[in-house]
XYZ file of C-alpha atoms in Angstrom:
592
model
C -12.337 34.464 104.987
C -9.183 32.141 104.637
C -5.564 32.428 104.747
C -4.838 29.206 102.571
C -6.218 27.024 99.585
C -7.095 23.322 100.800
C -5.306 22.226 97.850
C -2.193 24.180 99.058
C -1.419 22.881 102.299
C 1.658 20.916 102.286
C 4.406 20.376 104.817
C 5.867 23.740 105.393
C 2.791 24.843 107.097
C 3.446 21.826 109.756
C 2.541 23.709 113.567
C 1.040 26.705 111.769
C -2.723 27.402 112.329
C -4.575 28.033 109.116
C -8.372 28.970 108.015
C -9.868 27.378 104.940
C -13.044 27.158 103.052
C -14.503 24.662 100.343
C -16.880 21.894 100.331
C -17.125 18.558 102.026
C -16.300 16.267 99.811
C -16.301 12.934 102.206
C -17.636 13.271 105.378
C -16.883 10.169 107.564
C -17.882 9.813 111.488
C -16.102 7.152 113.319
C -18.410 7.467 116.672
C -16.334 10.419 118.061
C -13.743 10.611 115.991
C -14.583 12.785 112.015
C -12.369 12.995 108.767
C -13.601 15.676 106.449
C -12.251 15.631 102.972
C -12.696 19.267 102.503
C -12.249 20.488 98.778
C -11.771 23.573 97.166
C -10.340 24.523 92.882
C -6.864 23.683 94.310
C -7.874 20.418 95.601
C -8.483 18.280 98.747
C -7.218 17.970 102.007
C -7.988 15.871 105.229
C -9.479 17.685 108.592
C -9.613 15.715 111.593
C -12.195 16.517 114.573
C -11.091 14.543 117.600
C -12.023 14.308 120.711
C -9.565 15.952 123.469
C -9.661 17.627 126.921
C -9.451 20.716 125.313
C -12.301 22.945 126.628
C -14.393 23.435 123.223
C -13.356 20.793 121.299
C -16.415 18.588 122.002
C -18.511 21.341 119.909
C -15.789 20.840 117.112
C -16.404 16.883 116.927
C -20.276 17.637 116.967
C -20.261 20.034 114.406
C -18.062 17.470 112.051
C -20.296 14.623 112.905
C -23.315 16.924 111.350
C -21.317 17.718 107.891
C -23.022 16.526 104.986
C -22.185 15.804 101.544
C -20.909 18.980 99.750
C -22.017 21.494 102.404
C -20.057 24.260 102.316
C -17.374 25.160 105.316
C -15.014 27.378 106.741
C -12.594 25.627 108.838
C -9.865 26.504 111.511
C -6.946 24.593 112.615
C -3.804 23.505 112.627
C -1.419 21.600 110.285
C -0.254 18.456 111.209
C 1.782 15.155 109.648
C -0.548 12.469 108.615
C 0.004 9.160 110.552
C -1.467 7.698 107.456
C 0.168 9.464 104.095
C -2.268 9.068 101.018
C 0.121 9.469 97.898
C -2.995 10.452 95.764
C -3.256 13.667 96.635
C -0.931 16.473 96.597
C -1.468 17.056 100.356
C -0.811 13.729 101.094
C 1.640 14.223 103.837
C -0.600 16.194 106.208
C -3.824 16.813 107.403
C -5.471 19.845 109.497
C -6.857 19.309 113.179
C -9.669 21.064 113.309
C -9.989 24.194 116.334
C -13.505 25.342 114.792
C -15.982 24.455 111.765
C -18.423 27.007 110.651
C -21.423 25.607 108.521
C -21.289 28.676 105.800
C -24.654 27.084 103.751
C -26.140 23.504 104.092
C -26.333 21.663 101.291
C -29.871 19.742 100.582
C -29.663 16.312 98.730
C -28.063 16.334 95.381
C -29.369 15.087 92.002
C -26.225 12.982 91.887
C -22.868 12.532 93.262
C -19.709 13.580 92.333
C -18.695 10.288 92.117
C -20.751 9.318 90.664
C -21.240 9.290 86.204
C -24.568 10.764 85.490
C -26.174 11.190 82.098
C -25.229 14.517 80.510
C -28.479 15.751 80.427
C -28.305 15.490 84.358
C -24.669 17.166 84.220
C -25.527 20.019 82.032
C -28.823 20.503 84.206
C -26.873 20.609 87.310
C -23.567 22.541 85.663
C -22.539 24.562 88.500
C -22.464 21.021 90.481
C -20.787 19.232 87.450
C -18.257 22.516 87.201
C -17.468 21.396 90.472
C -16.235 17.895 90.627
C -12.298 17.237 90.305
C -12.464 15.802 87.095
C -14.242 19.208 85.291
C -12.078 21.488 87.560
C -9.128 19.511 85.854
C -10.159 19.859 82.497
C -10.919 23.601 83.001
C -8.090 24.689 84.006
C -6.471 22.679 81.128
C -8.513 25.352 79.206
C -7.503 27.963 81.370
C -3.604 27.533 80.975
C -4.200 27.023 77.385
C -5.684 30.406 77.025
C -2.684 32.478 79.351
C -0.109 30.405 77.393
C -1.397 31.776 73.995
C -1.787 35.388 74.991
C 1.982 35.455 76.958
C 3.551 34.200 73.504
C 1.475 36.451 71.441
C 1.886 39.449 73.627
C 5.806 39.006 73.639
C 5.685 38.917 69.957
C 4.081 42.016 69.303
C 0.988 40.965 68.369
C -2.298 43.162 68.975
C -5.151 42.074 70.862
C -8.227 44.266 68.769
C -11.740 43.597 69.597
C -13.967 43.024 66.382
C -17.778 43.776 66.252
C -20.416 41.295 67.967
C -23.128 42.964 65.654
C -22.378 42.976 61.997
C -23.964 42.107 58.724
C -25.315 38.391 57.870
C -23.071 36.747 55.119
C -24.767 34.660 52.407
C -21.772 31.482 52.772
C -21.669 29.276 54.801
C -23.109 28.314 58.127
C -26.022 30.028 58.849
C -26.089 33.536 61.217
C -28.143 34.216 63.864
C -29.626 37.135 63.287
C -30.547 40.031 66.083
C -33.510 41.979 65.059
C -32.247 45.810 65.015
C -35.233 47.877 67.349
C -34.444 51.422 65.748
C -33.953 49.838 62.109
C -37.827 48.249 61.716
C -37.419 45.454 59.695
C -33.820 45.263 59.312
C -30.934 42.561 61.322
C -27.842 42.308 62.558
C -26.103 38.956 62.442
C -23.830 37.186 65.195
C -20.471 36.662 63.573
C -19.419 33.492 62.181
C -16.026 34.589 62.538
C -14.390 37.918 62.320
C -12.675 37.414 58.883
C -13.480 40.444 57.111
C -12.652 42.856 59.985
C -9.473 41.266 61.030
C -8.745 41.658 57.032
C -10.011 45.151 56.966
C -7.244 45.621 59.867
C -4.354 44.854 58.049
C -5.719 47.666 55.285
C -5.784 50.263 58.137
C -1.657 49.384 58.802
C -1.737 47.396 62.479
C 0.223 44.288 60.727
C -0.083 41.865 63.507
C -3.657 40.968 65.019
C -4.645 38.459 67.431
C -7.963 38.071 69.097
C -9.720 35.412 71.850
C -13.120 35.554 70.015
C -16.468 34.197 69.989
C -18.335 33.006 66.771
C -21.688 31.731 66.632
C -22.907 29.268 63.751
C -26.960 28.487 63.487
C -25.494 24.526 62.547
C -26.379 20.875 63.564
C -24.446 20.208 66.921
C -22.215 17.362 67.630
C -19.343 16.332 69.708
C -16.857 18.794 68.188
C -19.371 21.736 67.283
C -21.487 24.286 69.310
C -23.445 26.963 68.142
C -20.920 29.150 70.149
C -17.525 29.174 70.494
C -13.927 30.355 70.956
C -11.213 30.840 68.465
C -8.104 32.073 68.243
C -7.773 34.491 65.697
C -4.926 35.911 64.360
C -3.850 37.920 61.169
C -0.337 39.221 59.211
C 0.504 41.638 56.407
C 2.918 41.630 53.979
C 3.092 37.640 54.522
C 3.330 33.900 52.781
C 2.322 31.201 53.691
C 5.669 29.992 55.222
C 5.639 33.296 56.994
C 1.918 32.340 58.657
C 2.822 28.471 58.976
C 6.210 28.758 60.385
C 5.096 31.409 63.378
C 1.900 29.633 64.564
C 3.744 26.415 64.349
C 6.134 27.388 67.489
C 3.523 29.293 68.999
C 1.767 25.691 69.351
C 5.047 23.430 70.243
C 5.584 26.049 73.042
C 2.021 26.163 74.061
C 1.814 22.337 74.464
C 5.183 22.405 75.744
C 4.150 24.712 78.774
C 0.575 23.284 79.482
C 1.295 19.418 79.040
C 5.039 19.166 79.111
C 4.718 17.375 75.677
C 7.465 18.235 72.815
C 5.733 18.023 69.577
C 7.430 17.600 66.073
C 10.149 20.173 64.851
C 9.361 20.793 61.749
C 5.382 19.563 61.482
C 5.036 17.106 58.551
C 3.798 18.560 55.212
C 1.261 16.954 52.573
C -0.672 18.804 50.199
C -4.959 18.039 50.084
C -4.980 15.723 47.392
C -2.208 13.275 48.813
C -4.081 12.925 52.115
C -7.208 12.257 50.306
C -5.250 9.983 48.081
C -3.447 8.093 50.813
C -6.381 8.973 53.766
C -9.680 9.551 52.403
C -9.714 12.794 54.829
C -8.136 16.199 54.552
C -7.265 15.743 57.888
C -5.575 12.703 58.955
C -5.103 10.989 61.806
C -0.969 9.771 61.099
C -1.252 7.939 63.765
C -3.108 5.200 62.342
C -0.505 3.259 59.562
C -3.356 2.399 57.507
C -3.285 3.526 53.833
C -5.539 3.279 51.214
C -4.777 2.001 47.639
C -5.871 3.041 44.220
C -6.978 -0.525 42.763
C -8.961 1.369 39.353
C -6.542 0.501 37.302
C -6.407 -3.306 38.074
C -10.402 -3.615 37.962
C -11.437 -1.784 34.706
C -11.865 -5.097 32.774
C -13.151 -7.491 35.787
C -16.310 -8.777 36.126
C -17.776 -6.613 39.143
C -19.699 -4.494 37.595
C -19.976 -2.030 40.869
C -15.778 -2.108 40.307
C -16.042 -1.683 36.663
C -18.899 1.271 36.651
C -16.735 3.296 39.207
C -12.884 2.649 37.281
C -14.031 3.914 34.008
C -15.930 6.787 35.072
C -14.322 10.172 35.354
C -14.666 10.633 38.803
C -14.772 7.573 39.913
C -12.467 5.753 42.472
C -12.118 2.488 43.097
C -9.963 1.887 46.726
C -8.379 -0.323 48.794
C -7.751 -0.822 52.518
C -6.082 -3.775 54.191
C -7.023 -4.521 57.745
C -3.820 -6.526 59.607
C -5.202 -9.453 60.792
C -8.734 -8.813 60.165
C -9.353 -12.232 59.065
C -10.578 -12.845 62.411
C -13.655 -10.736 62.200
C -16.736 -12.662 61.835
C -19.427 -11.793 59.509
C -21.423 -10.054 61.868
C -18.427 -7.746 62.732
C -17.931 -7.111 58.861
C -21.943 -6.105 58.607
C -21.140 -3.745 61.391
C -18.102 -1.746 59.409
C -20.254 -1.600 56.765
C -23.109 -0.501 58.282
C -20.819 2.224 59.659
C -19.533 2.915 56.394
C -23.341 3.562 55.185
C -23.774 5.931 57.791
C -20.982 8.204 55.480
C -22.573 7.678 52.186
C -21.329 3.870 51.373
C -23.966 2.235 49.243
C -22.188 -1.395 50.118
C -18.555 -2.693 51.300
C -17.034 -5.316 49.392
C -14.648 -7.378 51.627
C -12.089 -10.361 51.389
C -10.473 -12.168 54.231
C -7.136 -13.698 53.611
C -7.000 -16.914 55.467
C -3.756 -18.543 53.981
C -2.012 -16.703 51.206
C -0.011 -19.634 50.257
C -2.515 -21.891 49.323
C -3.981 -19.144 46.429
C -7.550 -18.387 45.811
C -8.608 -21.724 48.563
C -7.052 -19.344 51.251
C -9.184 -16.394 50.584
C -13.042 -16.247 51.194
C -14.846 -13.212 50.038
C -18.476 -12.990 48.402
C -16.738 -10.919 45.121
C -14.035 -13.501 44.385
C -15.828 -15.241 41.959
C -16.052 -12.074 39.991
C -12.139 -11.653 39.989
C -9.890 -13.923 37.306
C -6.548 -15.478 38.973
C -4.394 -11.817 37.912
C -6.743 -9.656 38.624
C -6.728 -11.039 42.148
C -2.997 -11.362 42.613
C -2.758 -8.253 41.635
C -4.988 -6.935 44.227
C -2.914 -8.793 46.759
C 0.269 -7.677 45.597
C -0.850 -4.023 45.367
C -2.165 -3.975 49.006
C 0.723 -5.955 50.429
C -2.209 -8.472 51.858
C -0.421 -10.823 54.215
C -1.860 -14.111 55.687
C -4.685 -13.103 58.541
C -4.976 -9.979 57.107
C -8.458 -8.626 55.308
C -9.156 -6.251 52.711
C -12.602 -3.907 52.313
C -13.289 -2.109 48.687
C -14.833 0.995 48.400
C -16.667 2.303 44.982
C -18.633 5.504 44.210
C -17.176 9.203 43.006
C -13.774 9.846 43.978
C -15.161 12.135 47.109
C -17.870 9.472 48.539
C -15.576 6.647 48.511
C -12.753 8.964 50.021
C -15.540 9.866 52.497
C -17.139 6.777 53.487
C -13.567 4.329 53.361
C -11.685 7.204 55.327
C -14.277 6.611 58.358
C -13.537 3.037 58.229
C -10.332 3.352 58.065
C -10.431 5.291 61.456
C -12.909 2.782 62.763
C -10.531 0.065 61.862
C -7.774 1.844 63.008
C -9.142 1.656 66.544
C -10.748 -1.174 66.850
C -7.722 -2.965 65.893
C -5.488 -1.600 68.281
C -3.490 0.261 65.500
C -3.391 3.566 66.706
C -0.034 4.607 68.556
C 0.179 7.011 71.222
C 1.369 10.737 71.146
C 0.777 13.337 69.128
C 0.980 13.735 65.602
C 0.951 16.851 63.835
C 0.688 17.727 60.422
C 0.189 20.597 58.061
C -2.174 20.037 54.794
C -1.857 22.394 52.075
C -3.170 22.922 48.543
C -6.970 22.821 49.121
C -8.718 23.294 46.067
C -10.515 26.738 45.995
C -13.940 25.588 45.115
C -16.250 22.867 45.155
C -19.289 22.071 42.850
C -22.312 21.885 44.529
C -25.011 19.910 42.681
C -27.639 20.763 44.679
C -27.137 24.347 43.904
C -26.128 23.703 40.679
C -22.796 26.152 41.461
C -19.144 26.347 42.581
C -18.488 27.004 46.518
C -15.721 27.933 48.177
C -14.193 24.909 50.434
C -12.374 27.213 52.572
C -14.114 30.682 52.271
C -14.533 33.402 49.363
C -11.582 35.626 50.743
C -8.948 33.007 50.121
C -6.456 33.823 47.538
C -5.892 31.383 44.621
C -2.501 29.604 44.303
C -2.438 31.930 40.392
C -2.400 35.710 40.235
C -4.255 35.448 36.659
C -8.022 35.759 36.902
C -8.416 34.400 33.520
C -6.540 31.350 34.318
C -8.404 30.504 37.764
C -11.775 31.215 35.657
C -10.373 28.711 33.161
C -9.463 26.158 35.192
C -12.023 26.658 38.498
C -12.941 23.188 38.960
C -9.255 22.572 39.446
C -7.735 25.443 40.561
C -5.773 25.332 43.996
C -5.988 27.703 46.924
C -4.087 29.439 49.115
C -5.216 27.499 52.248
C -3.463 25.352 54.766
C -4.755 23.370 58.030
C -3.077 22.853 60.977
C -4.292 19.018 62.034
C -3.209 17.100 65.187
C -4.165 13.504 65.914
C -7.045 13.854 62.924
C -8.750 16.794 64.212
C -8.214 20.501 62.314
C -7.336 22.257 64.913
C -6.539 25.455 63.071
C -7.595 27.063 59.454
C -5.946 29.776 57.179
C -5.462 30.975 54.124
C -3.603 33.903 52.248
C -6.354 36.149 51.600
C -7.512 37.779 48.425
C -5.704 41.444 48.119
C -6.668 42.704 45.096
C -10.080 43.963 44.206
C -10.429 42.882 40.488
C -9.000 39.021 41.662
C -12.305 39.452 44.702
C -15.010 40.456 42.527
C -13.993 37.570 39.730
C -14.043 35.346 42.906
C -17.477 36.650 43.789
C -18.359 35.955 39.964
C -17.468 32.517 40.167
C -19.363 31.378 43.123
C -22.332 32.881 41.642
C -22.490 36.207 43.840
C -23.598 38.822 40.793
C -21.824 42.705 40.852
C -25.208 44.080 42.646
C -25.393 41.698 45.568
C -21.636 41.961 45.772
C -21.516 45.475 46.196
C -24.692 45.363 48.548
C -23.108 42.658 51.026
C -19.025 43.197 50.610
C -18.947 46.889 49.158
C -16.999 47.740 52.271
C -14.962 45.379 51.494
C -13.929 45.636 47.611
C -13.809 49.531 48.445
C -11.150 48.938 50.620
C -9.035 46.664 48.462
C -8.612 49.404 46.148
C -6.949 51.268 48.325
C -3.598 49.955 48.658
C -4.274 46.942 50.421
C -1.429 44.823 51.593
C -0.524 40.991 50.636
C -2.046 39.695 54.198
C -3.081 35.920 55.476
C -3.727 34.135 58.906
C -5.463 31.357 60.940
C -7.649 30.831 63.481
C -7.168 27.849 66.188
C -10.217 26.221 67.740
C -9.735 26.930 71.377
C -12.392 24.286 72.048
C -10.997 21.885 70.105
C -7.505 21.993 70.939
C -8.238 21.791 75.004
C -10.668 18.626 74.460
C -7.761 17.301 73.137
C -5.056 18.482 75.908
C -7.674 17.552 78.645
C -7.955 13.812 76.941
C -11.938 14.090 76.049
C -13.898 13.833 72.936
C -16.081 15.745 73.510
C -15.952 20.053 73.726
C -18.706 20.327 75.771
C -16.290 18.991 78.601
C -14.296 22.063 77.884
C -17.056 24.821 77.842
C -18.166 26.126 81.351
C -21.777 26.183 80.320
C -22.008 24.319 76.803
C -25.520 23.731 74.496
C -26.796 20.003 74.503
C -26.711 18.305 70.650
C -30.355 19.662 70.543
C -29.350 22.875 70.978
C -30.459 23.649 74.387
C -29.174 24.831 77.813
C -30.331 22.615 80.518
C -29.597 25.279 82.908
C -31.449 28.003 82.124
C -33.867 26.597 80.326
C -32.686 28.571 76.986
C -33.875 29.153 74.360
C -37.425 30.014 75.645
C -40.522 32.093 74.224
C -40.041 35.771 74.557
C -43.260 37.953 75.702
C -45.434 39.755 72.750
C -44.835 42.778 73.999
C -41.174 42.679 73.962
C -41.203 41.309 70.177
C -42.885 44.207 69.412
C -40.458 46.291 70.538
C -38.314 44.482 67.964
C -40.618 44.603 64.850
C -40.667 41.083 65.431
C -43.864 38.508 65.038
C -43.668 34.503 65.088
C -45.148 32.503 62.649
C -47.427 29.558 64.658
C -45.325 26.135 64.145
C -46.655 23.884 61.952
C -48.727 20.929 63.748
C -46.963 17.397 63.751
């Protein structure tokens, strides 16, 4: 139907006749004389109808001056320079004088414009019209590129693209599954997989040493900016690796990526720093270097003060008491300072001490702060002196167990970070390393694992990890770039014995191990190769090349935070008859 893109018409085509189709973008009559931005994925370019003695061309003109917003056309004619060049467009430097326009579908009046900025509920209810506009057609093919840059390195490299099952088995950590009721199995389910982790695993056992695999994972979680219940990972897997081995390979597989799609040279080596120093120095595992703001351990200096909140928190075991200087953030009023620490409640704070410096040289009379009173003269100096708190500058406390405070200060410290202009350009890598292999979770009353229960502990003694479980380290490493974890990993568990005691630990007995991973532990027995890898958030990573915070901008047809698609109306009640089919009846919901 056409011999060129509209986006594609530049200045070697000058005197040639060419056909094109897309969709009027502007349409603009000038009483006999029409310009039709017409659009296609490549772009836009100009099509004049003008009026001539040509026998014909009054039909042309007539036809333009009837084009409406986003109708869809196929247009003849031929390439000419534009009297007027428009430098923000890549076919700038010509136009196309229309010989015929041929109304392929009318469009009726949209829901919005493209613009225009709608709501996202409007957006995501009108995709295919969203999907359309310049702005989503950039950021798509952001994704796009990102995708064909990771397979051509991988492919070169000998790695194997091996599709893993969508069906499998439900796993009892972690996110919840959705689970697919199995028709010729009454009563029994398959689950959507979280990730493939044990298959990719299971691959190394069966000898193809280097796997790699564009995949799609489903988690039944809360939504939010950087989470859907669907979504695309890179997935990738080694045997007979370290950690270097893993690390060192993925790491120029991204600085080449990013160096192809956005013509951006990242670090060479990525910065190293193990969990606990970014929680130490950060509050987060995965920190946003960008920001120069650092957090410091004050415990020590407040044991003996008369705060009690300070006091309760340094002498308890895992307590922290912490630090974090603001530059210049003497100037926020109070009102500003009840904000941050209203946004610090929204991460667990139960209160935000502050103290605003206003002249350093003139002792405690420069500095106004509602806990001052509670400090002595040293106690306070050496507060200041710690925190290298200049004149201007102000300083917010945090106080709870060493992971809350961590938690709730780190968000300010982003928040602050921001607001204060503090965060440089760029990109900043960074690898963390040294996770610890479990958590204890109170709730449950057991240990979890923070990464998952395949990853390998940093000791090959099962008696010392069982000895030492609330401490021990993993395996695991994050690849983190501008505060987002953009990819996970771990050196997995090879040895059968080591995966059961692992299993013991989290509080997964021998019977349910052997019912839900006896696949698994069967296989480790039989020779299974030292193995790791990582998978990359596909979503994540082109959010952040395509300069949005949000996925959703990234995913052709993405859920809403509520779950939902706009578009289709999904999810929706499914006929009695066709549960039935599925051994399948729903409970009535509960009244409001």
């Amino acid at each position: 139907m056409r011999t060129h893109f509209c986006g594609l018409v530049d200045e070697a085509l000058v005197g040639q006749t060419v056909t094109l189709c897309g969709w009027a973008d502007v349409a603009r009559d000038l009483g006999g004389l029409c310009f039709i931005d017409l659009r296609d994925h490549e772009g836009i370019v100009q099509i004049v109808a003008e009026p001539s003695d040509a026998a014909g061309n009054a039909a042309v003109v007539e036809a333009a001056a009837r084009v409406g917003y986003e109708d869809c056309l196929r247009i003849t004619g031929t390439v000419r320079r534009r009297q007027s060049v428009n430098p923000k467009i890549r076919t700038g430097q010509v136009e196309v004088v229309a010989t015929q326009i041929e109304l392929l579908n009318k469009a009726e009046p949209l829901p919005f414009h493209a613009h225009e900025n709608p709501g996202e509920d409007i957006r995501l209810k009108y995709r295919y019209l969203d999907l359309r506009t310049p702005q989503m057609q950039r950021m798509m093919r952001t994704r796009i590129k990102l995708v064909q840059a990771l397979r051509r390195w991988l492919d070169a490299r000998g790695f194997q693209d091996i599709e893993t099952p969508i069906l499998t088995k439900a796993t009892p950590e972690g996110a919840r599954d959705f689970l697919v009721p199995a028709r010729m199995h009454p009563g029994e389910f398959y689950a959507l997989p979280q990730s493939p982790q044990l298959f990719k695993q299971i691959l190394m056992m069966a000898g193809f040493d280097r796997y790699y695999q564009i995949a799609r994972c489903f988690r039944d979680e809360a939504l939010r900016a950087d989470r859907q219940l669907e979504f695309t990972q890179l997935d990738m897997e080694f045997a007979w690796v370290s950690e270097r081995d893993v690390q060192d390979t993925v790491e120029e597989m991204i600085r080449v990526v990013f160096r192809e799609v956005m013509d951006v040279e990242l670090a060479n080596p990525f910065p190293r720093m193990t969990y606990a120093e970014a929680m130490r120095r950060y509050g987060s595992d995965k920190p946003d270097l960008r920001n120069p703001m650092e957090f410091t351990d004050i415990a020590d200096l407040v044991k003996t003060c008369e705060f009690k909140v300070f006091t309760d928190w340094a002498n308890h075991a895992d307590g922290r008491v912490v630090a974090l200087r603001a530059p210049k953030g003497a100037q926020f009023s109070r009102k500003q300072i009840d904000d941050y620490g209203a946004h610090a409640a929204k991460f667990g704070a139960k209160g935000l001490a502050w103290m605003k410096i206003d002249d350093l040289g003139k002792g405690r009379e420069g500095i106004s702060s509602p806990i001052g009173k509670f400090l002595d003269d040293g106690t306070l100096d050496a507060i200041l002196k710690a925190t290298g708190a200049q004149s201007g500058d102000a300083i917010f406390f945090g106080a709870a167990t060493y992971k809350s405070a961590s938690d709730f200060m780190g968000a300010l410290r982003l928040k602050l970070g921001k607001d204060l202009g503090l965060v440089a350009e760029g990109w900043a890598p960074l690898w963390v390393t040294d996770f610890p292999m479990f958590e204890w979770d109170d709730e449950e009353n057991r240990f979890v694992a923070l990464h998952h229960p395949f990853t390998a502990p940093a000791v090959d003694s099962i008696e010392e990890m069982r000895a030492n479980a609330k401490t021990a380290v993993s395996r695991g490493y994050d690849m983190v770039l501008n505060g987002n974890e953009i990819g996970g990993g771990s050196i997995r568990i090879h040895n059968s014995q080591m995966q059961s005691a692992v299993f013991e630990l989290l509080g997964i007995g021998a019977e349910e191990a052997e019912g839900k991973f006896g696949f698994l532990l069967d296989a480790l027995k039989y020779g299974a190769p030292p193995h790791g890898g990582i998978a990359f958030g596909i979503d994540r990573i082109a959010a952040l090349m395509a300069g949005t915070e949000s996925i959703r901008d990234v995913i052709a047809f993405p859920k809403t935070t509520t779950a939902q698609c706009l578009m289709t109306g999904a999810p929706s009640p499914v006929p009695d008859a066709q549960l039935a089919e599925v051994h399948v009846s729903v409970r009535e919901k509960p009244a409001k």
